[in-house]
Amino acid sequence: MPTTHLLYLHGFRSSPQSAKARLVAEQVARQHPQVQLWCPQLPPSPRAAMALVAGGIAHWPRERMAVVGSSLGGFYASWVAQQMRCPLVVLNPAVNPARDLARHIGDQTAWHDPAEHFYFDPAFIDELRALDVSAQGAAAAQLAIVAQGDEVLDWHEMVARYPQAQLHLLEGSDHALSDFADHLPRVLQFLHLA
């Protein structure tokens, strides 16, 4: 059944203005104008972020939706896919953000607008732990695009976290997937957009 509703979740300190989010939005608008795409600005609190997402997709048809997530958004997207039992695409996904983001507690700046600040609260670490679905098997089809050149996250951990996924392992690239335009056709094909 073709996908009519697509959720895109950005990473830590990122936004709907990320290069990957904009590329997805442009391609979906151009090639699949009937698909409803939503890329919300996620609040710093993981609990609040997933409450926002859950509210926004509450009336979406589960059998016709899919979710894409980048970095921390990949961790969140994994939780969404588990709840909604829908296809999942992860792009250099955060595997253990409770561990990795513990060193980022405190004042942070937004990647796309350094004038914008937010506070990453210590309580958010437990909120991340509560969203971890890594012990559960895949709820639906998964595609993982993982860069061996990722300078932020360990590609071995990403590959091990998604053993049931179709894996597209990139020899180089980087955490931001600067060459994402080259891989977008594979993502769109996997998503079976209407």
mmCIF file with all atom_site columns, C-alpha atoms in Angstrom:
data_model
loop_
_atom_site.group_PDB
_atom_site.id
_atom_site.type_symbol
_atom_site.label_atom_id
_atom_site.label_alt_id
_atom_site.label_comp_id
_atom_site.label_asym_id
_atom_site.label_entity_id
_atom_site.label_seq_id
_atom_site.pdbx_PDB_ins_code
_atom_site.Cartn_x
_atom_site.Cartn_y
_atom_site.Cartn_z
_atom_site.occupancy
_atom_site.B_iso_or_equiv
_atom_site.pdbx_formal_charge
_atom_site.auth_seq_id
_atom_site.auth_comp_id
_atom_site.auth_asym_id
_atom_site.auth_atom_id
_atom_site.pdbx_PDB_model_num
ATOM 1   C CA . MET A 1 1   ? 0.000  0.000  0.000  1.00 0.00 ? 1   MET A CA 1
ATOM 2   C CA . PRO A 1 2   ? 1.558  3.349  -0.974 1.00 0.00 ? 2   PRO A CA 1
ATOM 3   C CA . THR A 1 3   ? 2.623  5.800  1.705  1.00 0.00 ? 3   THR A CA 1
ATOM 4   C CA . THR A 1 4   ? 0.434  8.904  1.869  1.00 0.00 ? 4   THR A CA 1
ATOM 5   C CA . HIS A 1 5   ? 1.738  10.369 5.167  1.00 0.00 ? 5   HIS A CA 1
ATOM 6   C CA . LEU A 1 6   ? 5.432  10.916 5.872  1.00 0.00 ? 6   LEU A CA 1
ATOM 7   C CA . LEU A 1 7   ? 7.001  12.112 9.124  1.00 0.00 ? 7   LEU A CA 1
ATOM 8   C CA . TYR A 1 8   ? 10.556 13.490 9.144  1.00 0.00 ? 8   TYR A CA 1
ATOM 9   C CA . LEU A 1 9   ? 12.344 13.943 12.485 1.00 0.00 ? 9   LEU A CA 1
ATOM 10  C CA . HIS A 1 10  ? 15.486 16.085 12.708 1.00 0.00 ? 10  HIS A CA 1
ATOM 11  C CA . GLY A 1 11  ? 18.459 15.579 15.005 1.00 0.00 ? 11  GLY A CA 1
ATOM 12  C CA . PHE A 1 12  ? 19.808 17.199 18.174 1.00 0.00 ? 12  PHE A CA 1
ATOM 13  C CA . ARG A 1 13  ? 20.233 20.986 17.845 1.00 0.00 ? 13  ARG A CA 1
ATOM 14  C CA . SER A 1 14  ? 18.837 20.696 14.314 1.00 0.00 ? 14  SER A CA 1
ATOM 15  C CA . SER A 1 15  ? 15.574 21.854 12.747 1.00 0.00 ? 15  SER A CA 1
ATOM 16  C CA . PRO A 1 16  ? 13.238 21.484 9.759  1.00 0.00 ? 16  PRO A CA 1
ATOM 17  C CA . GLN A 1 17  ? 15.770 23.764 8.014  1.00 0.00 ? 17  GLN A CA 1
ATOM 18  C CA . SER A 1 18  ? 18.403 21.013 7.884  1.00 0.00 ? 18  SER A CA 1
ATOM 19  C CA . ALA A 1 19  ? 19.762 20.219 4.431  1.00 0.00 ? 19  ALA A CA 1
ATOM 20  C CA . LYS A 1 20  ? 18.334 16.676 4.537  1.00 0.00 ? 20  LYS A CA 1
ATOM 21  C CA . ALA A 1 21  ? 14.884 17.787 5.720  1.00 0.00 ? 21  ALA A CA 1
ATOM 22  C CA . ARG A 1 22  ? 14.733 20.429 2.976  1.00 0.00 ? 22  ARG A CA 1
ATOM 23  C CA . LEU A 1 23  ? 15.854 17.955 0.303  1.00 0.00 ? 23  LEU A CA 1
ATOM 24  C CA . VAL A 1 24  ? 13.166 15.468 1.360  1.00 0.00 ? 24  VAL A CA 1
ATOM 25  C CA . ALA A 1 25  ? 10.516 18.223 1.395  1.00 0.00 ? 25  ALA A CA 1
ATOM 26  C CA . GLU A 1 26  ? 11.531 19.470 -2.060 1.00 0.00 ? 26  GLU A CA 1
ATOM 27  C CA . GLN A 1 27  ? 11.523 16.001 -3.625 1.00 0.00 ? 27  GLN A CA 1
ATOM 28  C CA . VAL A 1 28  ? 8.233  14.980 -2.019 1.00 0.00 ? 28  VAL A CA 1
ATOM 29  C CA . ALA A 1 29  ? 6.579  18.242 -3.147 1.00 0.00 ? 29  ALA A CA 1
ATOM 30  C CA . ARG A 1 30  ? 7.932  17.818 -6.675 1.00 0.00 ? 30  ARG A CA 1
ATOM 31  C CA . GLN A 1 31  ? 7.419  14.088 -7.222 1.00 0.00 ? 31  GLN A CA 1
ATOM 32  C CA . HIS A 1 32  ? 4.667  13.159 -4.747 1.00 0.00 ? 32  HIS A CA 1
ATOM 33  C CA . PRO A 1 33  ? 2.506  16.257 -4.181 1.00 0.00 ? 33  PRO A CA 1
ATOM 34  C CA . GLN A 1 34  ? -0.358 14.185 -2.756 1.00 0.00 ? 34  GLN A CA 1
ATOM 35  C CA . VAL A 1 35  ? 1.819  12.924 0.125  1.00 0.00 ? 35  VAL A CA 1
ATOM 36  C CA . GLN A 1 36  ? 1.376  14.766 3.417  1.00 0.00 ? 36  GLN A CA 1
ATOM 37  C CA . LEU A 1 37  ? 4.842  15.519 4.822  1.00 0.00 ? 37  LEU A CA 1
ATOM 38  C CA . TRP A 1 38  ? 5.328  16.818 8.347  1.00 0.00 ? 38  TRP A CA 1
ATOM 39  C CA . CYS A 1 39  ? 8.684  17.861 9.784  1.00 0.00 ? 39  CYS A CA 1
ATOM 40  C CA . PRO A 1 40  ? 7.988  19.478 13.171 1.00 0.00 ? 40  PRO A CA 1
ATOM 41  C CA . GLN A 1 41  ? 10.455 21.562 15.171 1.00 0.00 ? 41  GLN A CA 1
ATOM 42  C CA . LEU A 1 42  ? 11.119 19.251 18.105 1.00 0.00 ? 42  LEU A CA 1
ATOM 43  C CA . PRO A 1 43  ? 11.398 20.693 21.620 1.00 0.00 ? 43  PRO A CA 1
ATOM 44  C CA . PRO A 1 44  ? 14.517 19.805 23.645 1.00 0.00 ? 44  PRO A CA 1
ATOM 45  C CA . SER A 1 45  ? 12.590 17.541 26.040 1.00 0.00 ? 45  SER A CA 1
ATOM 46  C CA . PRO A 1 46  ? 12.349 14.026 24.553 1.00 0.00 ? 46  PRO A CA 1
ATOM 47  C CA . ARG A 1 47  ? 9.033  13.452 26.363 1.00 0.00 ? 47  ARG A CA 1
ATOM 48  C CA . ALA A 1 48  ? 7.603  16.722 25.003 1.00 0.00 ? 48  ALA A CA 1
ATOM 49  C CA . ALA A 1 49  ? 8.992  15.968 21.534 1.00 0.00 ? 49  ALA A CA 1
ATOM 50  C CA . MET A 1 50  ? 7.262  12.598 21.345 1.00 0.00 ? 50  MET A CA 1
ATOM 51  C CA . ALA A 1 51  ? 4.046  14.013 22.811 1.00 0.00 ? 51  ALA A CA 1
ATOM 52  C CA . LEU A 1 52  ? 4.064  16.642 20.041 1.00 0.00 ? 52  LEU A CA 1
ATOM 53  C CA . VAL A 1 53  ? 4.663  13.974 17.394 1.00 0.00 ? 53  VAL A CA 1
ATOM 54  C CA . ALA A 1 54  ? 2.079  11.562 18.819 1.00 0.00 ? 54  ALA A CA 1
ATOM 55  C CA . GLY A 1 55  ? -0.524 14.325 18.808 1.00 0.00 ? 55  GLY A CA 1
ATOM 56  C CA . GLY A 1 56  ? 0.344  15.368 15.263 1.00 0.00 ? 56  GLY A CA 1
ATOM 57  C CA . ILE A 1 57  ? 0.064  11.867 13.788 1.00 0.00 ? 57  ILE A CA 1
ATOM 58  C CA . ALA A 1 58  ? -2.813 10.619 15.961 1.00 0.00 ? 58  ALA A CA 1
ATOM 59  C CA . HIS A 1 59  ? -5.258 10.631 13.039 1.00 0.00 ? 59  HIS A CA 1
ATOM 60  C CA . TRP A 1 60  ? -2.814 9.438  10.370 1.00 0.00 ? 60  TRP A CA 1
ATOM 61  C CA . PRO A 1 61  ? -3.591 6.088  8.704  1.00 0.00 ? 61  PRO A CA 1
ATOM 62  C CA . ARG A 1 62  ? -1.041 3.691  10.227 1.00 0.00 ? 62  ARG A CA 1
ATOM 63  C CA . GLU A 1 63  ? -1.042 1.446  7.175  1.00 0.00 ? 63  GLU A CA 1
ATOM 64  C CA . ARG A 1 64  ? -0.200 4.390  4.911  1.00 0.00 ? 64  ARG A CA 1
ATOM 65  C CA . MET A 1 65  ? 2.417  6.232  6.975  1.00 0.00 ? 65  MET A CA 1
ATOM 66  C CA . ALA A 1 66  ? 6.202  6.032  7.309  1.00 0.00 ? 66  ALA A CA 1
ATOM 67  C CA . VAL A 1 67  ? 8.832  7.836  9.356  1.00 0.00 ? 67  VAL A CA 1
ATOM 68  C CA . VAL A 1 68  ? 12.341 9.086  8.554  1.00 0.00 ? 68  VAL A CA 1
ATOM 69  C CA . GLY A 1 69  ? 14.754 10.220 11.250 1.00 0.00 ? 69  GLY A CA 1
ATOM 70  C CA . SER A 1 70  ? 18.284 11.613 11.262 1.00 0.00 ? 70  SER A CA 1
ATOM 71  C CA . SER A 1 71  ? 20.704 11.224 14.195 1.00 0.00 ? 71  SER A CA 1
ATOM 72  C CA . LEU A 1 72  ? 18.653 11.817 17.388 1.00 0.00 ? 72  LEU A CA 1
ATOM 73  C CA . GLY A 1 73  ? 15.637 11.955 15.072 1.00 0.00 ? 73  GLY A CA 1
ATOM 74  C CA . GLY A 1 74  ? 16.498 8.373  14.084 1.00 0.00 ? 74  GLY A CA 1
ATOM 75  C CA . PHE A 1 75  ? 16.229 7.317  17.729 1.00 0.00 ? 75  PHE A CA 1
ATOM 76  C CA . TYR A 1 76  ? 12.867 9.097  17.966 1.00 0.00 ? 76  TYR A CA 1
ATOM 77  C CA . ALA A 1 77  ? 11.730 7.677  14.611 1.00 0.00 ? 77  ALA A CA 1
ATOM 78  C CA . SER A 1 78  ? 12.483 4.170  15.887 1.00 0.00 ? 78  SER A CA 1
ATOM 79  C CA . TRP A 1 79  ? 10.125 4.791  18.813 1.00 0.00 ? 79  TRP A CA 1
ATOM 80  C CA . VAL A 1 80  ? 7.424  6.156  16.467 1.00 0.00 ? 80  VAL A CA 1
ATOM 81  C CA . ALA A 1 81  ? 7.777  3.199  14.080 1.00 0.00 ? 81  ALA A CA 1
ATOM 82  C CA . GLN A 1 82  ? 7.405  0.814  17.022 1.00 0.00 ? 82  GLN A CA 1
ATOM 83  C CA . GLN A 1 83  ? 4.232  2.547  18.254 1.00 0.00 ? 83  GLN A CA 1
ATOM 84  C CA . MET A 1 84  ? 2.670  2.924  14.798 1.00 0.00 ? 84  MET A CA 1
ATOM 85  C CA . ARG A 1 85  ? 4.081  -0.321 13.335 1.00 0.00 ? 85  ARG A CA 1
ATOM 86  C CA . CYS A 1 86  ? 5.106  1.581  10.214 1.00 0.00 ? 86  CYS A CA 1
ATOM 87  C CA . PRO A 1 87  ? 8.141  1.586  7.877  1.00 0.00 ? 87  PRO A CA 1
ATOM 88  C CA . LEU A 1 88  ? 11.237 3.323  9.177  1.00 0.00 ? 88  LEU A CA 1
ATOM 89  C CA . VAL A 1 89  ? 14.232 5.033  7.559  1.00 0.00 ? 89  VAL A CA 1
ATOM 90  C CA . VAL A 1 90  ? 17.146 5.988  9.813  1.00 0.00 ? 90  VAL A CA 1
ATOM 91  C CA . LEU A 1 91  ? 19.996 8.240  8.690  1.00 0.00 ? 91  LEU A CA 1
ATOM 92  C CA . ASN A 1 92  ? 23.117 7.915  10.892 1.00 0.00 ? 92  ASN A CA 1
ATOM 93  C CA . PRO A 1 93  ? 20.801 7.208  13.833 1.00 0.00 ? 93  PRO A CA 1
ATOM 94  C CA . ALA A 1 94  ? 21.666 7.902  17.455 1.00 0.00 ? 94  ALA A CA 1
ATOM 95  C CA . VAL A 1 95  ? 21.755 4.498  19.137 1.00 0.00 ? 95  VAL A CA 1
ATOM 96  C CA . ASN A 1 96  ? 22.385 5.424  22.771 1.00 0.00 ? 96  ASN A CA 1
ATOM 97  C CA . PRO A 1 97  ? 21.531 9.123  23.158 1.00 0.00 ? 97  PRO A CA 1
ATOM 98  C CA . ALA A 1 98  ? 21.084 8.837  26.940 1.00 0.00 ? 98  ALA A CA 1
ATOM 99  C CA . ARG A 1 99  ? 24.820 8.028  27.116 1.00 0.00 ? 99  ARG A CA 1
ATOM 100 C CA . ASP A 1 100 ? 25.991 10.332 24.328 1.00 0.00 ? 100 ASP A CA 1
ATOM 101 C CA . LEU A 1 101 ? 24.003 13.448 25.229 1.00 0.00 ? 101 LEU A CA 1
ATOM 102 C CA . ALA A 1 102 ? 24.860 13.350 28.945 1.00 0.00 ? 102 ALA A CA 1
ATOM 103 C CA . ARG A 1 103 ? 27.879 15.533 28.149 1.00 0.00 ? 103 ARG A CA 1
ATOM 104 C CA . HIS A 1 104 ? 25.621 18.124 26.485 1.00 0.00 ? 104 HIS A CA 1
ATOM 105 C CA . ILE A 1 105 ? 23.593 19.010 29.583 1.00 0.00 ? 105 ILE A CA 1
ATOM 106 C CA . GLY A 1 106 ? 23.316 22.783 29.897 1.00 0.00 ? 106 GLY A CA 1
ATOM 107 C CA . ASP A 1 107 ? 22.903 25.705 27.534 1.00 0.00 ? 107 ASP A CA 1
ATOM 108 C CA . GLN A 1 108 ? 22.917 24.781 23.837 1.00 0.00 ? 108 GLN A CA 1
ATOM 109 C CA . THR A 1 109 ? 22.608 26.735 20.605 1.00 0.00 ? 109 THR A CA 1
ATOM 110 C CA . ALA A 1 110 ? 20.490 25.773 17.628 1.00 0.00 ? 110 ALA A CA 1
ATOM 111 C CA . TRP A 1 111 ? 22.578 24.567 14.679 1.00 0.00 ? 111 TRP A CA 1
ATOM 112 C CA . HIS A 1 112 ? 20.737 26.643 12.055 1.00 0.00 ? 112 HIS A CA 1
ATOM 113 C CA . ASP A 1 113 ? 20.366 29.738 14.220 1.00 0.00 ? 113 ASP A CA 1
ATOM 114 C CA . PRO A 1 114 ? 23.201 30.171 16.757 1.00 0.00 ? 114 PRO A CA 1
ATOM 115 C CA . ALA A 1 115 ? 21.296 33.112 18.251 1.00 0.00 ? 115 ALA A CA 1
ATOM 116 C CA . GLU A 1 116 ? 18.627 30.653 19.411 1.00 0.00 ? 116 GLU A CA 1
ATOM 117 C CA . HIS A 1 117 ? 19.420 28.973 22.735 1.00 0.00 ? 117 HIS A CA 1
ATOM 118 C CA . PHE A 1 118 ? 17.809 26.135 24.634 1.00 0.00 ? 118 PHE A CA 1
ATOM 119 C CA . TYR A 1 119 ? 18.603 24.323 27.873 1.00 0.00 ? 119 TYR A CA 1
ATOM 120 C CA . PHE A 1 120 ? 19.260 20.590 27.788 1.00 0.00 ? 120 PHE A CA 1
ATOM 121 C CA . ASP A 1 121 ? 18.044 19.503 31.222 1.00 0.00 ? 121 ASP A CA 1
ATOM 122 C CA . PRO A 1 122 ? 19.543 16.553 33.170 1.00 0.00 ? 122 PRO A CA 1
ATOM 123 C CA . ALA A 1 123 ? 16.012 15.084 33.406 1.00 0.00 ? 123 ALA A CA 1
ATOM 124 C CA . PHE A 1 124 ? 16.048 14.637 29.612 1.00 0.00 ? 124 PHE A CA 1
ATOM 125 C CA . ILE A 1 125 ? 18.503 11.731 29.990 1.00 0.00 ? 125 ILE A CA 1
ATOM 126 C CA . ASP A 1 126 ? 15.886 9.642  31.809 1.00 0.00 ? 126 ASP A CA 1
ATOM 127 C CA . GLU A 1 127 ? 13.297 10.738 29.242 1.00 0.00 ? 127 GLU A CA 1
ATOM 128 C CA . LEU A 1 128 ? 15.575 9.342  26.516 1.00 0.00 ? 128 LEU A CA 1
ATOM 129 C CA . ARG A 1 129 ? 15.977 6.052  28.388 1.00 0.00 ? 129 ARG A CA 1
ATOM 130 C CA . ALA A 1 130 ? 12.186 5.745  28.588 1.00 0.00 ? 130 ALA A CA 1
ATOM 131 C CA . LEU A 1 131 ? 11.932 5.961  24.783 1.00 0.00 ? 131 LEU A CA 1
ATOM 132 C CA . ASP A 1 132 ? 14.531 3.270  24.045 1.00 0.00 ? 132 ASP A CA 1
ATOM 133 C CA . VAL A 1 133 ? 12.970 0.474  21.960 1.00 0.00 ? 133 VAL A CA 1
ATOM 134 C CA . SER A 1 134 ? 16.270 -1.166 20.968 1.00 0.00 ? 134 SER A CA 1
ATOM 135 C CA . ALA A 1 135 ? 15.350 -4.398 22.772 1.00 0.00 ? 135 ALA A CA 1
ATOM 136 C CA . GLN A 1 136 ? 12.268 -4.804 20.560 1.00 0.00 ? 136 GLN A CA 1
ATOM 137 C CA . GLY A 1 137 ? 12.395 -6.313 17.101 1.00 0.00 ? 137 GLY A CA 1
ATOM 138 C CA . ALA A 1 138 ? 11.520 -4.371 13.969 1.00 0.00 ? 138 ALA A CA 1
ATOM 139 C CA . ALA A 1 139 ? 7.798  -3.548 13.812 1.00 0.00 ? 139 ALA A CA 1
ATOM 140 C CA . ALA A 1 140 ? 7.873  -3.087 10.017 1.00 0.00 ? 140 ALA A CA 1
ATOM 141 C CA . ALA A 1 141 ? 10.364 -2.690 7.169  1.00 0.00 ? 141 ALA A CA 1
ATOM 142 C CA . GLN A 1 142 ? 13.480 -0.671 7.976  1.00 0.00 ? 142 GLN A CA 1
ATOM 143 C CA . LEU A 1 143 ? 16.161 1.057  5.903  1.00 0.00 ? 143 LEU A CA 1
ATOM 144 C CA . ALA A 1 144 ? 19.370 2.240  7.579  1.00 0.00 ? 144 ALA A CA 1
ATOM 145 C CA . ILE A 1 145 ? 21.786 4.591  5.842  1.00 0.00 ? 145 ILE A CA 1
ATOM 146 C CA . VAL A 1 146 ? 24.996 4.583  7.838  1.00 0.00 ? 146 VAL A CA 1
ATOM 147 C CA . ALA A 1 147 ? 28.233 6.427  7.060  1.00 0.00 ? 147 ALA A CA 1
ATOM 148 C CA . GLN A 1 148 ? 31.519 4.853  8.105  1.00 0.00 ? 148 GLN A CA 1
ATOM 149 C CA . GLY A 1 149 ? 32.897 8.388  7.985  1.00 0.00 ? 149 GLY A CA 1
ATOM 150 C CA . ASP A 1 150 ? 30.493 9.612  10.698 1.00 0.00 ? 150 ASP A CA 1
ATOM 151 C CA . GLU A 1 151 ? 32.623 11.781 13.013 1.00 0.00 ? 151 GLU A CA 1
ATOM 152 C CA . VAL A 1 152 ? 29.966 11.946 15.770 1.00 0.00 ? 152 VAL A CA 1
ATOM 153 C CA . LEU A 1 153 ? 28.501 8.442  16.123 1.00 0.00 ? 153 LEU A CA 1
ATOM 154 C CA . ASP A 1 154 ? 30.058 4.963  15.897 1.00 0.00 ? 154 ASP A CA 1
ATOM 155 C CA . TRP A 1 155 ? 28.933 3.277  12.687 1.00 0.00 ? 155 TRP A CA 1
ATOM 156 C CA . HIS A 1 156 ? 29.500 -0.192 14.196 1.00 0.00 ? 156 HIS A CA 1
ATOM 157 C CA . GLU A 1 157 ? 26.893 0.582  16.880 1.00 0.00 ? 157 GLU A CA 1
ATOM 158 C CA . MET A 1 158 ? 24.436 1.849  14.261 1.00 0.00 ? 158 MET A CA 1
ATOM 159 C CA . VAL A 1 159 ? 24.780 -1.290 12.141 1.00 0.00 ? 159 VAL A CA 1
ATOM 160 C CA . ALA A 1 160 ? 24.440 -3.556 15.201 1.00 0.00 ? 160 ALA A CA 1
ATOM 161 C CA . ARG A 1 161 ? 21.322 -1.681 16.386 1.00 0.00 ? 161 ARG A CA 1
ATOM 162 C CA . TYR A 1 162 ? 19.379 -2.333 13.154 1.00 0.00 ? 162 TYR A CA 1
ATOM 163 C CA . PRO A 1 163 ? 20.127 -5.989 12.263 1.00 0.00 ? 163 PRO A CA 1
ATOM 164 C CA . GLN A 1 164 ? 16.793 -6.425 10.441 1.00 0.00 ? 164 GLN A CA 1
ATOM 165 C CA . ALA A 1 165 ? 17.147 -3.291 8.321  1.00 0.00 ? 165 ALA A CA 1
ATOM 166 C CA . GLN A 1 166 ? 18.061 -3.038 4.683  1.00 0.00 ? 166 GLN A CA 1
ATOM 167 C CA . LEU A 1 167 ? 21.525 -1.601 5.227  1.00 0.00 ? 167 LEU A CA 1
ATOM 168 C CA . HIS A 1 168 ? 23.149 0.978  2.972  1.00 0.00 ? 168 HIS A CA 1
ATOM 169 C CA . LEU A 1 169 ? 26.664 1.322  4.409  1.00 0.00 ? 169 LEU A CA 1
ATOM 170 C CA . LEU A 1 170 ? 28.633 4.263  3.013  1.00 0.00 ? 170 LEU A CA 1
ATOM 171 C CA . GLU A 1 171 ? 32.413 3.977  2.930  1.00 0.00 ? 171 GLU A CA 1
ATOM 172 C CA . GLY A 1 172 ? 33.002 7.668  3.600  1.00 0.00 ? 172 GLY A CA 1
ATOM 173 C CA . SER A 1 173 ? 30.540 10.539 3.998  1.00 0.00 ? 173 SER A CA 1
ATOM 174 C CA . ASP A 1 174 ? 30.017 12.237 7.382  1.00 0.00 ? 174 ASP A CA 1
ATOM 175 C CA . HIS A 1 175 ? 27.492 12.596 10.191 1.00 0.00 ? 175 HIS A CA 1
ATOM 176 C CA . ALA A 1 176 ? 25.473 15.204 8.286  1.00 0.00 ? 176 ALA A CA 1
ATOM 177 C CA . LEU A 1 177 ? 25.396 12.944 5.197  1.00 0.00 ? 177 LEU A CA 1
ATOM 178 C CA . SER A 1 178 ? 26.617 15.827 3.053  1.00 0.00 ? 178 SER A CA 1
ATOM 179 C CA . ASP A 1 179 ? 26.093 13.550 0.030  1.00 0.00 ? 179 ASP A CA 1
ATOM 180 C CA . PHE A 1 180 ? 22.477 12.817 1.001  1.00 0.00 ? 180 PHE A CA 1
ATOM 181 C CA . ALA A 1 181 ? 21.185 13.905 -2.424 1.00 0.00 ? 181 ALA A CA 1
ATOM 182 C CA . ASP A 1 182 ? 22.946 10.819 -3.858 1.00 0.00 ? 182 ASP A CA 1
ATOM 183 C CA . HIS A 1 183 ? 21.071 8.534  -1.473 1.00 0.00 ? 183 HIS A CA 1
ATOM 184 C CA . LEU A 1 184 ? 17.663 10.200 -1.512 1.00 0.00 ? 184 LEU A CA 1
ATOM 185 C CA . PRO A 1 185 ? 16.370 8.159  -4.502 1.00 0.00 ? 185 PRO A CA 1
ATOM 186 C CA . ARG A 1 186 ? 17.004 4.960  -2.491 1.00 0.00 ? 186 ARG A CA 1
ATOM 187 C CA . VAL A 1 187 ? 15.093 6.442  0.474  1.00 0.00 ? 187 VAL A CA 1
ATOM 188 C CA . LEU A 1 188 ? 12.145 7.509  -1.677 1.00 0.00 ? 188 LEU A CA 1
ATOM 189 C CA . GLN A 1 189 ? 12.000 4.143  -3.430 1.00 0.00 ? 189 GLN A CA 1
ATOM 190 C CA . PHE A 1 190 ? 11.964 2.355  -0.069 1.00 0.00 ? 190 PHE A CA 1
ATOM 191 C CA . LEU A 1 191 ? 9.116  4.558  1.179  1.00 0.00 ? 191 LEU A CA 1
ATOM 192 C CA . HIS A 1 192 ? 6.752  3.647  -1.710 1.00 0.00 ? 192 HIS A CA 1
ATOM 193 C CA . LEU A 1 193 ? 5.281  7.143  -1.749 1.00 0.00 ? 193 LEU A CA 1
ATOM 194 C CA . ALA A 1 194 ? 1.875  7.619  -3.354 1.00 0.00 ? 194 ALA A CA 1
#
